[in-house]
CSV table of C-alpha atoms and ligand atoms in Angstrom, one decimal:
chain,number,residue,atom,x,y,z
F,23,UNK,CA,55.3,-12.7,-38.7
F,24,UNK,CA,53.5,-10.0,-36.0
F,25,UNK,CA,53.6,-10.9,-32.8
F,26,UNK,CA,50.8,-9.2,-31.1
F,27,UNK,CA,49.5,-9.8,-28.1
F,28,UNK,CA,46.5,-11.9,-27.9
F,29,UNK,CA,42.7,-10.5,-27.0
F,30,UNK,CA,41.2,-13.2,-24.6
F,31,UNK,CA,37.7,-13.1,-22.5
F,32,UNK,CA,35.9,-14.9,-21.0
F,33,UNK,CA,32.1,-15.5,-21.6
F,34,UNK,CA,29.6,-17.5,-19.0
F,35,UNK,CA,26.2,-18.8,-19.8
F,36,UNK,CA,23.6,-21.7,-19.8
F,37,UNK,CA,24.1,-23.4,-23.3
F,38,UNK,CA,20.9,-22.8,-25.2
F,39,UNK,CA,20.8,-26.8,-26.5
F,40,UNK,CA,22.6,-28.9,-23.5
F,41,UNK,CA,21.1,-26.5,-20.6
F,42,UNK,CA,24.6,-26.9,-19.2
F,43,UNK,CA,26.6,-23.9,-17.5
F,44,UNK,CA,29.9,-22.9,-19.8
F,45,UNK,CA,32.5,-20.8,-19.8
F,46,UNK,CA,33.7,-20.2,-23.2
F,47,UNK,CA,37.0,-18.7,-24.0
F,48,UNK,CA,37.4,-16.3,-26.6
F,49,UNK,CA,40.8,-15.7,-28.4
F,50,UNK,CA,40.8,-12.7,-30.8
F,51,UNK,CA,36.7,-12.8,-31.9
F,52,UNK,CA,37.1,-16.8,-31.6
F,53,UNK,CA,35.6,-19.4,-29.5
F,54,UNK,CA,38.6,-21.1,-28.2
F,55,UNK,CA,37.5,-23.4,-26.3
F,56,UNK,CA,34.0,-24.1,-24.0
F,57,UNK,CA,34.2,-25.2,-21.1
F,58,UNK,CA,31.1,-27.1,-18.9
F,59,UNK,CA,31.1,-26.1,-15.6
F,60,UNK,CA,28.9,-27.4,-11.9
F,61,UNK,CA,27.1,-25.1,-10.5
F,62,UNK,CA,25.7,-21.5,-10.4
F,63,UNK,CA,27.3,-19.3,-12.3
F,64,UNK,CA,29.2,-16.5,-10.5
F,65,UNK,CA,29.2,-13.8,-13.4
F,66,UNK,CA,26.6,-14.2,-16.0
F,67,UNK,CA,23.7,-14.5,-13.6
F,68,UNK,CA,22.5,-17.6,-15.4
F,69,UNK,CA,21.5,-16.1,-18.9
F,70,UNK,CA,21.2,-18.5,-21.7
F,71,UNK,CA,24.2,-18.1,-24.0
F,72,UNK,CA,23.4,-19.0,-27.5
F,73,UNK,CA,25.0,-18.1,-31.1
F,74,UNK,CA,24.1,-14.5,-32.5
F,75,UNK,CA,20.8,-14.4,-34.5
F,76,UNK,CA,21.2,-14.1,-38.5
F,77,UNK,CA,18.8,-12.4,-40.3
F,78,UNK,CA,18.4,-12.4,-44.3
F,79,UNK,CA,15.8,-9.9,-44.9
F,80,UNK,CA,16.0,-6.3,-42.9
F,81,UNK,CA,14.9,-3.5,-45.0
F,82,UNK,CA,15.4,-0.9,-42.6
F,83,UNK,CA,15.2,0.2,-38.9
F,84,UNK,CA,14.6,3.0,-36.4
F,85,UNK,CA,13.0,5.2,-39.0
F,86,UNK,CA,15.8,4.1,-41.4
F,87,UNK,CA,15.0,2.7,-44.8
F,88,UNK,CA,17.3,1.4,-46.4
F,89,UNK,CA,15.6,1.7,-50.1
F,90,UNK,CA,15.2,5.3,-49.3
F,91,UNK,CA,16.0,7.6,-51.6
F,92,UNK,CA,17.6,9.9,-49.1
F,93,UNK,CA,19.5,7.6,-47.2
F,94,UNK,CA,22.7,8.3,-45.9
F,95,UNK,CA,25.9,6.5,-44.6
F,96,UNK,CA,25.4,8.1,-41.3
F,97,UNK,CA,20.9,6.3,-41.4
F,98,UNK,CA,22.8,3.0,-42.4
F,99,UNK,CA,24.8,2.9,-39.2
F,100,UNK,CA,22.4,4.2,-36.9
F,101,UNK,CA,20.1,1.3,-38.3
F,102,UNK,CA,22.7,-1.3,-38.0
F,103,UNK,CA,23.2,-0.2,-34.1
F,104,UNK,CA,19.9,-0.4,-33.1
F,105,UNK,CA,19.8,-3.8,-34.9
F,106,UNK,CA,22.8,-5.1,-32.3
F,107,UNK,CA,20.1,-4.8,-29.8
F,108,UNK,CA,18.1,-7.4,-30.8
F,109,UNK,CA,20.8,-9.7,-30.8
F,110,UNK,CA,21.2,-9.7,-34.4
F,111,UNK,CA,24.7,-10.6,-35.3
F,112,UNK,CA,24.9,-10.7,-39.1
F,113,UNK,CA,22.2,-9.6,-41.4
F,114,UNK,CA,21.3,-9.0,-44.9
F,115,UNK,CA,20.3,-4.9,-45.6
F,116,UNK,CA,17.3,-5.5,-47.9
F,117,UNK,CA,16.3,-3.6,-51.1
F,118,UNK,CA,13.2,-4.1,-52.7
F,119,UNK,CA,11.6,-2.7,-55.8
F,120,UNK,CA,11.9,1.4,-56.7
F,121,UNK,CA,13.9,2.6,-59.8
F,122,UNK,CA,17.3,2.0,-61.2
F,123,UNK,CA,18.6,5.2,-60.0
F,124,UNK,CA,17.0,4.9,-56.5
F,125,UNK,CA,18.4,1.2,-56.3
F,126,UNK,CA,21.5,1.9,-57.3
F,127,UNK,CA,22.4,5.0,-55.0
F,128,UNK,CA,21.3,3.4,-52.3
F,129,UNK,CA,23.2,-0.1,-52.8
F,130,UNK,CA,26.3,2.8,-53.4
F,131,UNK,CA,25.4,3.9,-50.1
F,132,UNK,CA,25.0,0.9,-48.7
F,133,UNK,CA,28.3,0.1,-50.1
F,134,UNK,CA,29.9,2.6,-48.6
F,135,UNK,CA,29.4,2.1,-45.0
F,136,UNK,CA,30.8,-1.4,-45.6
F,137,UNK,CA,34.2,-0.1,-47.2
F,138,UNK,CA,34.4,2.3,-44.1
F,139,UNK,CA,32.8,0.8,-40.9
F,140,UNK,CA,34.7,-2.5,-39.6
F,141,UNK,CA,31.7,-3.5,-37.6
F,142,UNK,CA,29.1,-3.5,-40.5
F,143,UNK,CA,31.4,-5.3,-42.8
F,144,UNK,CA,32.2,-7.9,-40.0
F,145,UNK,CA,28.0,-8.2,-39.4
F,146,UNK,CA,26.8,-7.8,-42.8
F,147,UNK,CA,28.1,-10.5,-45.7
F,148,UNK,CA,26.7,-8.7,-48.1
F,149,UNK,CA,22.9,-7.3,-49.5
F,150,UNK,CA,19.7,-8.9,-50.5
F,151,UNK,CA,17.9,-7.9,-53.8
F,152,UNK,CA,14.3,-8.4,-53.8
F,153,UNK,CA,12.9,-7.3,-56.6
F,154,UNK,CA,12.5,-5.4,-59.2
F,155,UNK,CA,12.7,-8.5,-60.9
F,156,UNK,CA,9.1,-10.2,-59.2
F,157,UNK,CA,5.9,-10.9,-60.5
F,158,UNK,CA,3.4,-7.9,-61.5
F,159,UNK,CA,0.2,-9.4,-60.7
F,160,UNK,CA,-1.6,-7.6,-57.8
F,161,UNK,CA,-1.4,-10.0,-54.5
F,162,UNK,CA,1.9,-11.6,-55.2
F,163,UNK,CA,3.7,-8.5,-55.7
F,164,UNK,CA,2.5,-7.3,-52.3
F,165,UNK,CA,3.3,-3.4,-51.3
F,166,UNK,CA,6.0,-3.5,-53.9
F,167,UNK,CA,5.8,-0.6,-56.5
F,168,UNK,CA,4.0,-2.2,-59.7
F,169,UNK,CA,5.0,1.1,-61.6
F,170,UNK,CA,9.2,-0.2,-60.9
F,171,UNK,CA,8.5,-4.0,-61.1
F,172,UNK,CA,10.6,-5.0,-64.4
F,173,UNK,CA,11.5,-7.8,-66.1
F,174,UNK,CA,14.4,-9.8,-65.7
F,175,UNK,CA,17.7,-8.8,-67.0
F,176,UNK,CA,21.2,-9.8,-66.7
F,177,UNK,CA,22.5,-6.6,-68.0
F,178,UNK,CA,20.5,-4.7,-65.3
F,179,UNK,CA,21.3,-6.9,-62.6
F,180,UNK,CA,24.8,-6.8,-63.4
F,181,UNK,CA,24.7,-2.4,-63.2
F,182,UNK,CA,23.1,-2.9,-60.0
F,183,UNK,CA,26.2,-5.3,-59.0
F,184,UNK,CA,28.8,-2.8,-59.8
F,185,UNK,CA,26.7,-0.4,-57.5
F,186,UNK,CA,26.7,-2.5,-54.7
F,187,UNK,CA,30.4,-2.9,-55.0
F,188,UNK,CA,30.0,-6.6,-55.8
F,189,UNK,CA,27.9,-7.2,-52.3
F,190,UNK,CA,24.7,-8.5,-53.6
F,191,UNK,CA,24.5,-11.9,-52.0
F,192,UNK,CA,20.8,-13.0,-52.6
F,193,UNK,CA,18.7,-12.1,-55.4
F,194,UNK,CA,14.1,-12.7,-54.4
F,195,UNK,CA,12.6,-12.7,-57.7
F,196,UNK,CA,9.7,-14.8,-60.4
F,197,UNK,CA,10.5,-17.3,-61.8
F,198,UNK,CA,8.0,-17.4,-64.4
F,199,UNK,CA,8.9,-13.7,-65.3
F,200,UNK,CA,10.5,-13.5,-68.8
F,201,UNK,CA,14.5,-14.0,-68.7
F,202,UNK,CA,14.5,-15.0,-65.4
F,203,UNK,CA,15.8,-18.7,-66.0
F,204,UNK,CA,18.7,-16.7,-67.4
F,205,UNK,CA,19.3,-14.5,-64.6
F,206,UNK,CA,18.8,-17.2,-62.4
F,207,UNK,CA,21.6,-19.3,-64.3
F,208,UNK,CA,24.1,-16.0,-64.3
F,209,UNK,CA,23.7,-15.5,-60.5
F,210,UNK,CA,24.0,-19.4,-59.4
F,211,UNK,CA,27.2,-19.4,-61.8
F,212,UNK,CA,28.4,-16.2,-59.7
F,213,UNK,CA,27.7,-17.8,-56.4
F,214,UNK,CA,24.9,-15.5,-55.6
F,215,UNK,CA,21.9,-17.3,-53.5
F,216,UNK,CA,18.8,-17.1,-56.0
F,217,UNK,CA,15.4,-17.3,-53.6
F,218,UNK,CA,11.6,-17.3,-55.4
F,219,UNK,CA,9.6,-15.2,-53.9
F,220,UNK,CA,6.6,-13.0,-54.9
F,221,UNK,CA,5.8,-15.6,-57.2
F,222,UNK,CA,2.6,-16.9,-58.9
F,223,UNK,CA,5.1,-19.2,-60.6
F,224,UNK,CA,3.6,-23.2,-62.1
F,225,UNK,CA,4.8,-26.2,-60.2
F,226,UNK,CA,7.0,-26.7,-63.7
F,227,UNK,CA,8.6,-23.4,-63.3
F,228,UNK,CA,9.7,-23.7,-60.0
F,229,UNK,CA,11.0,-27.5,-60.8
F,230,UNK,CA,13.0,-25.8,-63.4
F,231,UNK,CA,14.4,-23.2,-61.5
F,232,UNK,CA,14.8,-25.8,-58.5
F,233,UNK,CA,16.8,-27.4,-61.3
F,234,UNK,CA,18.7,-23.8,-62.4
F,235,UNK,CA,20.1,-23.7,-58.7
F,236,UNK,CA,17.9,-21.7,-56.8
F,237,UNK,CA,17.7,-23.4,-52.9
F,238,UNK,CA,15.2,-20.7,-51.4
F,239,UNK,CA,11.7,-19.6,-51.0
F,240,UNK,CA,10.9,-16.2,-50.0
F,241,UNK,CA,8.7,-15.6,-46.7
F,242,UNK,CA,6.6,-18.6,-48.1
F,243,UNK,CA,3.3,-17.8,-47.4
F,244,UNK,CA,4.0,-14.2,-47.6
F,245,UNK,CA,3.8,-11.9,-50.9
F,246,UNK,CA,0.9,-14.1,-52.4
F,247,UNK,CA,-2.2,-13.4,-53.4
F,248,UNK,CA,-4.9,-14.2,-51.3
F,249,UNK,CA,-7.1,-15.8,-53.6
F,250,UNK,CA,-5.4,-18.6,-55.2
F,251,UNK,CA,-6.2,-22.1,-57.2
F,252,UNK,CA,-6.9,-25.4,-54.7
F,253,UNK,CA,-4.3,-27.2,-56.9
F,254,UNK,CA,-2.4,-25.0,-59.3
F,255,UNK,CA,-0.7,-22.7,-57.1
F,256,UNK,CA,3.1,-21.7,-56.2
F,257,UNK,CA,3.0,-23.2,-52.5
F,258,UNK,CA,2.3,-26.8,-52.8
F,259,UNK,CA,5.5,-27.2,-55.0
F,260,UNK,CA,7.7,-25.6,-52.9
F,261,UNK,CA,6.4,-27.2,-49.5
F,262,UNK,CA,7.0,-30.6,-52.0
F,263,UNK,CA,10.8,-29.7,-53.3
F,264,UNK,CA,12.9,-30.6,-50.8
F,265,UNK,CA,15.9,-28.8,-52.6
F,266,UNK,CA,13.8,-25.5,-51.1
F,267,UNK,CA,14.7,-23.7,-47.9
F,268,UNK,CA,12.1,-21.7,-47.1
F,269,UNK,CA,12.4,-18.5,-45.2
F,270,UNK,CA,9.0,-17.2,-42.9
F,271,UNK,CA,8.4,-14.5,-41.3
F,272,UNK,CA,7.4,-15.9,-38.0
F,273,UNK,CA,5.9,-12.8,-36.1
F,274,UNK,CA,2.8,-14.4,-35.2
F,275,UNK,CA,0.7,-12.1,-37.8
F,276,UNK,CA,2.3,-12.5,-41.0
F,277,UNK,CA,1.1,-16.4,-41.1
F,278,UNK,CA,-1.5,-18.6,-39.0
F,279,UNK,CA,-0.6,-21.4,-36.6
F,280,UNK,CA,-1.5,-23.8,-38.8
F,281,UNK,CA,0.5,-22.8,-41.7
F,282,UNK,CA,3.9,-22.6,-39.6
F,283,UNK,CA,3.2,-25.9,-38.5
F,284,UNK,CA,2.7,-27.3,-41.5
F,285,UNK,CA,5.6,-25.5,-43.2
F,286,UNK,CA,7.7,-26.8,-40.3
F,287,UNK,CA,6.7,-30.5,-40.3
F,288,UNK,CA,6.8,-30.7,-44.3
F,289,UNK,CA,10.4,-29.5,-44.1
F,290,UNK,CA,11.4,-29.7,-40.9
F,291,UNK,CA,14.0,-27.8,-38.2
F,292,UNK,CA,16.8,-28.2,-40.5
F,293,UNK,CA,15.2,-27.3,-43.5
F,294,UNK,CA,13.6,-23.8,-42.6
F,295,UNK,CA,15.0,-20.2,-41.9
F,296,UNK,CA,13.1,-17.4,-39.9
F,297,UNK,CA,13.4,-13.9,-41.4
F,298,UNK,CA,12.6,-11.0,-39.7
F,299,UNK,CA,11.2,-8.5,-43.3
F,300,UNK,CA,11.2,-5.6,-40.9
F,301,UNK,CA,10.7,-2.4,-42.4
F,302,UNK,CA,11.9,1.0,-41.9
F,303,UNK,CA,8.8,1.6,-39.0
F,304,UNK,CA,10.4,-1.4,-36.8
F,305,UNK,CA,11.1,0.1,-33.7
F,306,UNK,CA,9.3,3.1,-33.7
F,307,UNK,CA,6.6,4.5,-31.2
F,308,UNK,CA,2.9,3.3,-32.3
F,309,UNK,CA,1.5,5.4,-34.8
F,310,UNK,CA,0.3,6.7,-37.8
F,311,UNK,CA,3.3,7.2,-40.7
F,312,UNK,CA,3.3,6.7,-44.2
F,313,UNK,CA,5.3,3.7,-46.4
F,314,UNK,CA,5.3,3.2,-50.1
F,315,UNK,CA,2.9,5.9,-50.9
F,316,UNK,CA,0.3,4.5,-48.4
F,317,UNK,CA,-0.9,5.3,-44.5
F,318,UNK,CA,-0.1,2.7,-42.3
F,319,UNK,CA,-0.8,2.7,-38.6
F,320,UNK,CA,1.8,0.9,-36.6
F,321,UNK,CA,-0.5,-0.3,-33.6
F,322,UNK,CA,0.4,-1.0,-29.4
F,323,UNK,CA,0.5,-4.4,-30.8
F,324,UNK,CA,3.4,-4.2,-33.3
F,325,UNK,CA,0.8,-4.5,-36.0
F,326,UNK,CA,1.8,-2.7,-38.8
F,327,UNK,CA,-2.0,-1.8,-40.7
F,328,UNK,CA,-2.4,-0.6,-44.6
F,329,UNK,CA,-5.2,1.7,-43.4
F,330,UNK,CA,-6.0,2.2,-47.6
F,331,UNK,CA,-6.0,-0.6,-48.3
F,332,UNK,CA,-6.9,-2.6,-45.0
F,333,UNK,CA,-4.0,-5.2,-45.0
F,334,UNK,CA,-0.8,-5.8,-43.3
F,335,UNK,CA,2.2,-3.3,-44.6
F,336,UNK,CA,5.0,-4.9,-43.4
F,337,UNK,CA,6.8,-6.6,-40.0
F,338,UNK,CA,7.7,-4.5,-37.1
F,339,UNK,CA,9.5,-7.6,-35.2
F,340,UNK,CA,12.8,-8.3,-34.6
F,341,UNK,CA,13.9,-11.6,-35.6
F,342,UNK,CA,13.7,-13.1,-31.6
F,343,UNK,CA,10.2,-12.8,-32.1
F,344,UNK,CA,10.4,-15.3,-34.9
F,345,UNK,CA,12.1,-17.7,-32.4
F,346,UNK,CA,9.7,-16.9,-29.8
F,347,UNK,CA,6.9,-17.6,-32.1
F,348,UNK,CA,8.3,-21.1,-33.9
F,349,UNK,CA,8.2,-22.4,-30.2
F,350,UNK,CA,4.9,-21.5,-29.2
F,351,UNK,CA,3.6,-22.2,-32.8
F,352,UNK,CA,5.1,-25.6,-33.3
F,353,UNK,CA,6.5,-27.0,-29.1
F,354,UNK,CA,10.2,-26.9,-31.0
F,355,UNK,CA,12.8,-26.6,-28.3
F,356,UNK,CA,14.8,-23.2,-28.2
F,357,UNK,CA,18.0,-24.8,-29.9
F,358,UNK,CA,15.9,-26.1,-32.9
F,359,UNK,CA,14.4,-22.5,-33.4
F,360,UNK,CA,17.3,-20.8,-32.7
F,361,UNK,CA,19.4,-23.2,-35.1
F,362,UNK,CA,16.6,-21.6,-37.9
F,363,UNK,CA,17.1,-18.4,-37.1
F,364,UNK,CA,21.0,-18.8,-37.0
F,365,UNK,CA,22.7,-21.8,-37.9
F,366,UNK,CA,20.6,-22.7,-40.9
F,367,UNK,CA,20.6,-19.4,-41.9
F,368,UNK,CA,24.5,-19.6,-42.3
F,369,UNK,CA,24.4,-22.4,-44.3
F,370,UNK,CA,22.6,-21.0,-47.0
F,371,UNK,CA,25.5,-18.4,-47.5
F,372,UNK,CA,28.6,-20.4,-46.8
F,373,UNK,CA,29.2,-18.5,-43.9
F,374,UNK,CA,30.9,-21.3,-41.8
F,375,UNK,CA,32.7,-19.1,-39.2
F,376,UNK,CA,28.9,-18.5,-37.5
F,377,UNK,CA,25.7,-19.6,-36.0
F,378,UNK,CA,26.7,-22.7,-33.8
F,379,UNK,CA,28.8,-22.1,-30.9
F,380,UNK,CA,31.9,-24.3,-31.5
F,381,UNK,CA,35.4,-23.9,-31.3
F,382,UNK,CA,37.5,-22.6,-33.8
F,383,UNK,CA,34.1,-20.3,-34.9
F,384,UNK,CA,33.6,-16.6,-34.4
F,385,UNK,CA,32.5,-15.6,-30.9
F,386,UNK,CA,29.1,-13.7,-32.1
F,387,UNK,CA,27.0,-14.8,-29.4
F,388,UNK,CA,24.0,-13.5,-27.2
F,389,UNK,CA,23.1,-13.9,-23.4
F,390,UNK,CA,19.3,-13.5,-22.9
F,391,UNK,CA,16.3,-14.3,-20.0
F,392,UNK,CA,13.8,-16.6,-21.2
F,393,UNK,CA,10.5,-16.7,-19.5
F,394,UNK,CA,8.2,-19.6,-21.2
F,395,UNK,CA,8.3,-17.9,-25.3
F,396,UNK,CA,9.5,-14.7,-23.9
F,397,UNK,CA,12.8,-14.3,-25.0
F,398,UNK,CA,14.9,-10.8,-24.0
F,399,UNK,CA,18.1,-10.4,-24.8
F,400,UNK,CA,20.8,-8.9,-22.2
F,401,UNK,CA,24.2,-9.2,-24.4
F,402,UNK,CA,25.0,-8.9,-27.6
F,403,UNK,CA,28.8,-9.6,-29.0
F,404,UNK,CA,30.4,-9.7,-32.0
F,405,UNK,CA,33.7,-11.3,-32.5
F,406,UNK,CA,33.7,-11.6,-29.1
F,407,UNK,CA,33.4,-8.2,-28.6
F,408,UNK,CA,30.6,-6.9,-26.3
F,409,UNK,CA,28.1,-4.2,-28.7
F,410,UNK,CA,25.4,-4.5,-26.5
F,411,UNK,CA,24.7,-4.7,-22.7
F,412,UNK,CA,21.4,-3.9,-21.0
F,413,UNK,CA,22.6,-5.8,-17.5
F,414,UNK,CA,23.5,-2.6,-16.2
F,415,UNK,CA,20.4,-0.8,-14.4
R,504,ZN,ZN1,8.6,-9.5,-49.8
């Protein structure tokens, strides 16, 4: 055997669910062991220390779409570095619908970076499909494509695999689209996390692909029309399965007060995962750009406007807002939304090295100020490496 000498640091914080000071150890990326300490801190200035933020749903960044058709290896990491900052430790690059050939090279692409860069493959566990395979109908397919919306097919979904590398880890689509019981049943059997989303799918359908395997909703809420039936419609049976995670997008525009509460008391902390859905525009300057075909005006505000067609395009917030939001909407305590927009998050892909701090797990953590909601973050590290410091000013 090697015998190499061993990386240690050492890491000092206010634990984001006891409130007490620790030191924790890290041994080659790992949290050796944490230690509770009295009094002030003497290097970390008393930041919250917490476990990084995991985020299933990033379609782009920094003027970097990831479903572009022109995107390169070199957009992919400049997105992925300006994601770091927002103390975003592991995250899912997100497709959604355009044609084969666009999907595919940019899942190549995609691919790509994660053969060559160590970082990305160490923050990203592999993509998330959403789409092509989602409902048609105008209102639940929101600013997806209708023209590249198809139906469900194994074959397809296996071509777009072998383009990926083998790195599709979540597939969004309809149930009630034709053949999708079948892909659902192919991707389950492959270990692939199946979510419903963009659905307009009967309470019958969505038992039976409850039943199939699939243990997600899609930004519930989101990607529905906004006319729908007082009792036949796809929300009520998946607030009512409790095999369901559902994911929201907790920005504080995508979905009222009222509806994150009631998504979070029906299912509760454990039960629910914040997603950030940003899109390409996400961290730009406010202004006008265009996105899918269509002008959309990304306001002071983060709002990010449909001018044609008067409607939200998309989410321009970083997934700390989501935590930010969850404890303003609902009074849950920071460790209860964090654990949603980390820990739960994990669970849902088997990724057990992540999103608690323990020992024995990988030392992706984040030091931040919190002031009331307002959460801003100061460190970032990943396997215990520091890849993102704004102490220094
Ligand atoms: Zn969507």
């Amino acid at each position: 055997m090697e015998n190499h000498e061993k990386n240690s640091s050492v890491i000092e914080g206010i634990h984001y669910a006891t409130g007490e000071l620790v030191t924790i150890e890290v041994i080659d990326g790992l949290i050796d062991k944490i230690f509770i300490k009295d009094g002030m801190s003497s290097v970390g200035g008393n930041l919250i220390i917490a476990p990084g933020l995991i985020d299933n749903q990033i379609n782009g960044y920094a003027g970097i779409d990831f479903s572009g058709p022109a995107i390169s290896a070199e957009d992919a990491i400049k997105a992925f570095t300006a994601i770091l900052k927002n103390g975003v430790t592991t995250f899912l690059p997100t497709l959604i619908t355009a044609g084969l050939s666009s999907m595919t090279r940019s899942l190549r692409v995609l691919s790509e970076v994660w053969e060559q860069d160590e970082l990305f493959r160490e923050c990203v566990p592999g993509f998330h499909l959403e789409g092509p395979f989602i409902s048609s109908v105008d209102g639940f397919r929101g600013c997806h494509p209708l023209e590249f919306i198809r139906k469900p097919s194994v074959d397809e979904f296996r071509e777009l695999q072998a383009a990926s590398g083998n790195k599709i880890i979540q597939v969004t689509l309809a149930p009630e689209a034709e053949g999708a019981m079948d892909l659902i049943k192919y991707c389950v059997s492959a270990g692939i996390v199946v979510a419903m989303g963009h659905t307009n799918a009967t309470s019958t359908q969505i038992r039976e692909a409850a039943d199939n395997g699939v243990r997600l909703s899609t930004h519930l809420g989101n990607g529905c029309a906004n006319m729908i039936h007082r009792h036949n419609n796809p929300l009520w049976q998946q607030l009512a399965d409790a095999r369901l995670t559902p994911s929201i997008i907790a920005d504080g525009l995508h979905l009222l007060t009222e509806e994150i509460n009631v998504f979070y008391k029906v299912k509760g902390p454990d039960n629910l995962i914040i997603t950030s859905d940003i899109v390409y525009l996400a961290g730009m300057e406010p202004g006008k750009y265009s996105y899918l075909g269509t002008d959309v005006l990304l306001t002071d505000s983060g709002m990010l406007m449909d001018t044609v067609h008067n409607c939200l395009a998309g989410a321009s917030f970083p997934l700390v807002k989501g935590v930010e939001t969850m404890m303003d909407f609902t009074g849950c305590s920071l460790a209860q939304a964090i654990n949603m927009a980390s820990r739960n998050v994990a669970r849902i892909y088997n990724l057990d090295d992540r999103g608690v701090l323990a020992e024995g797990k990988r030392a992706d953590l984040i030091l931040f100020e919190m002031d009331r909601y307002r959460i801003n973050i100061r460190k970032t590290y990943i396997n215990g490496r520091l890849v993102f410091d704004c102490t220094e000013r």
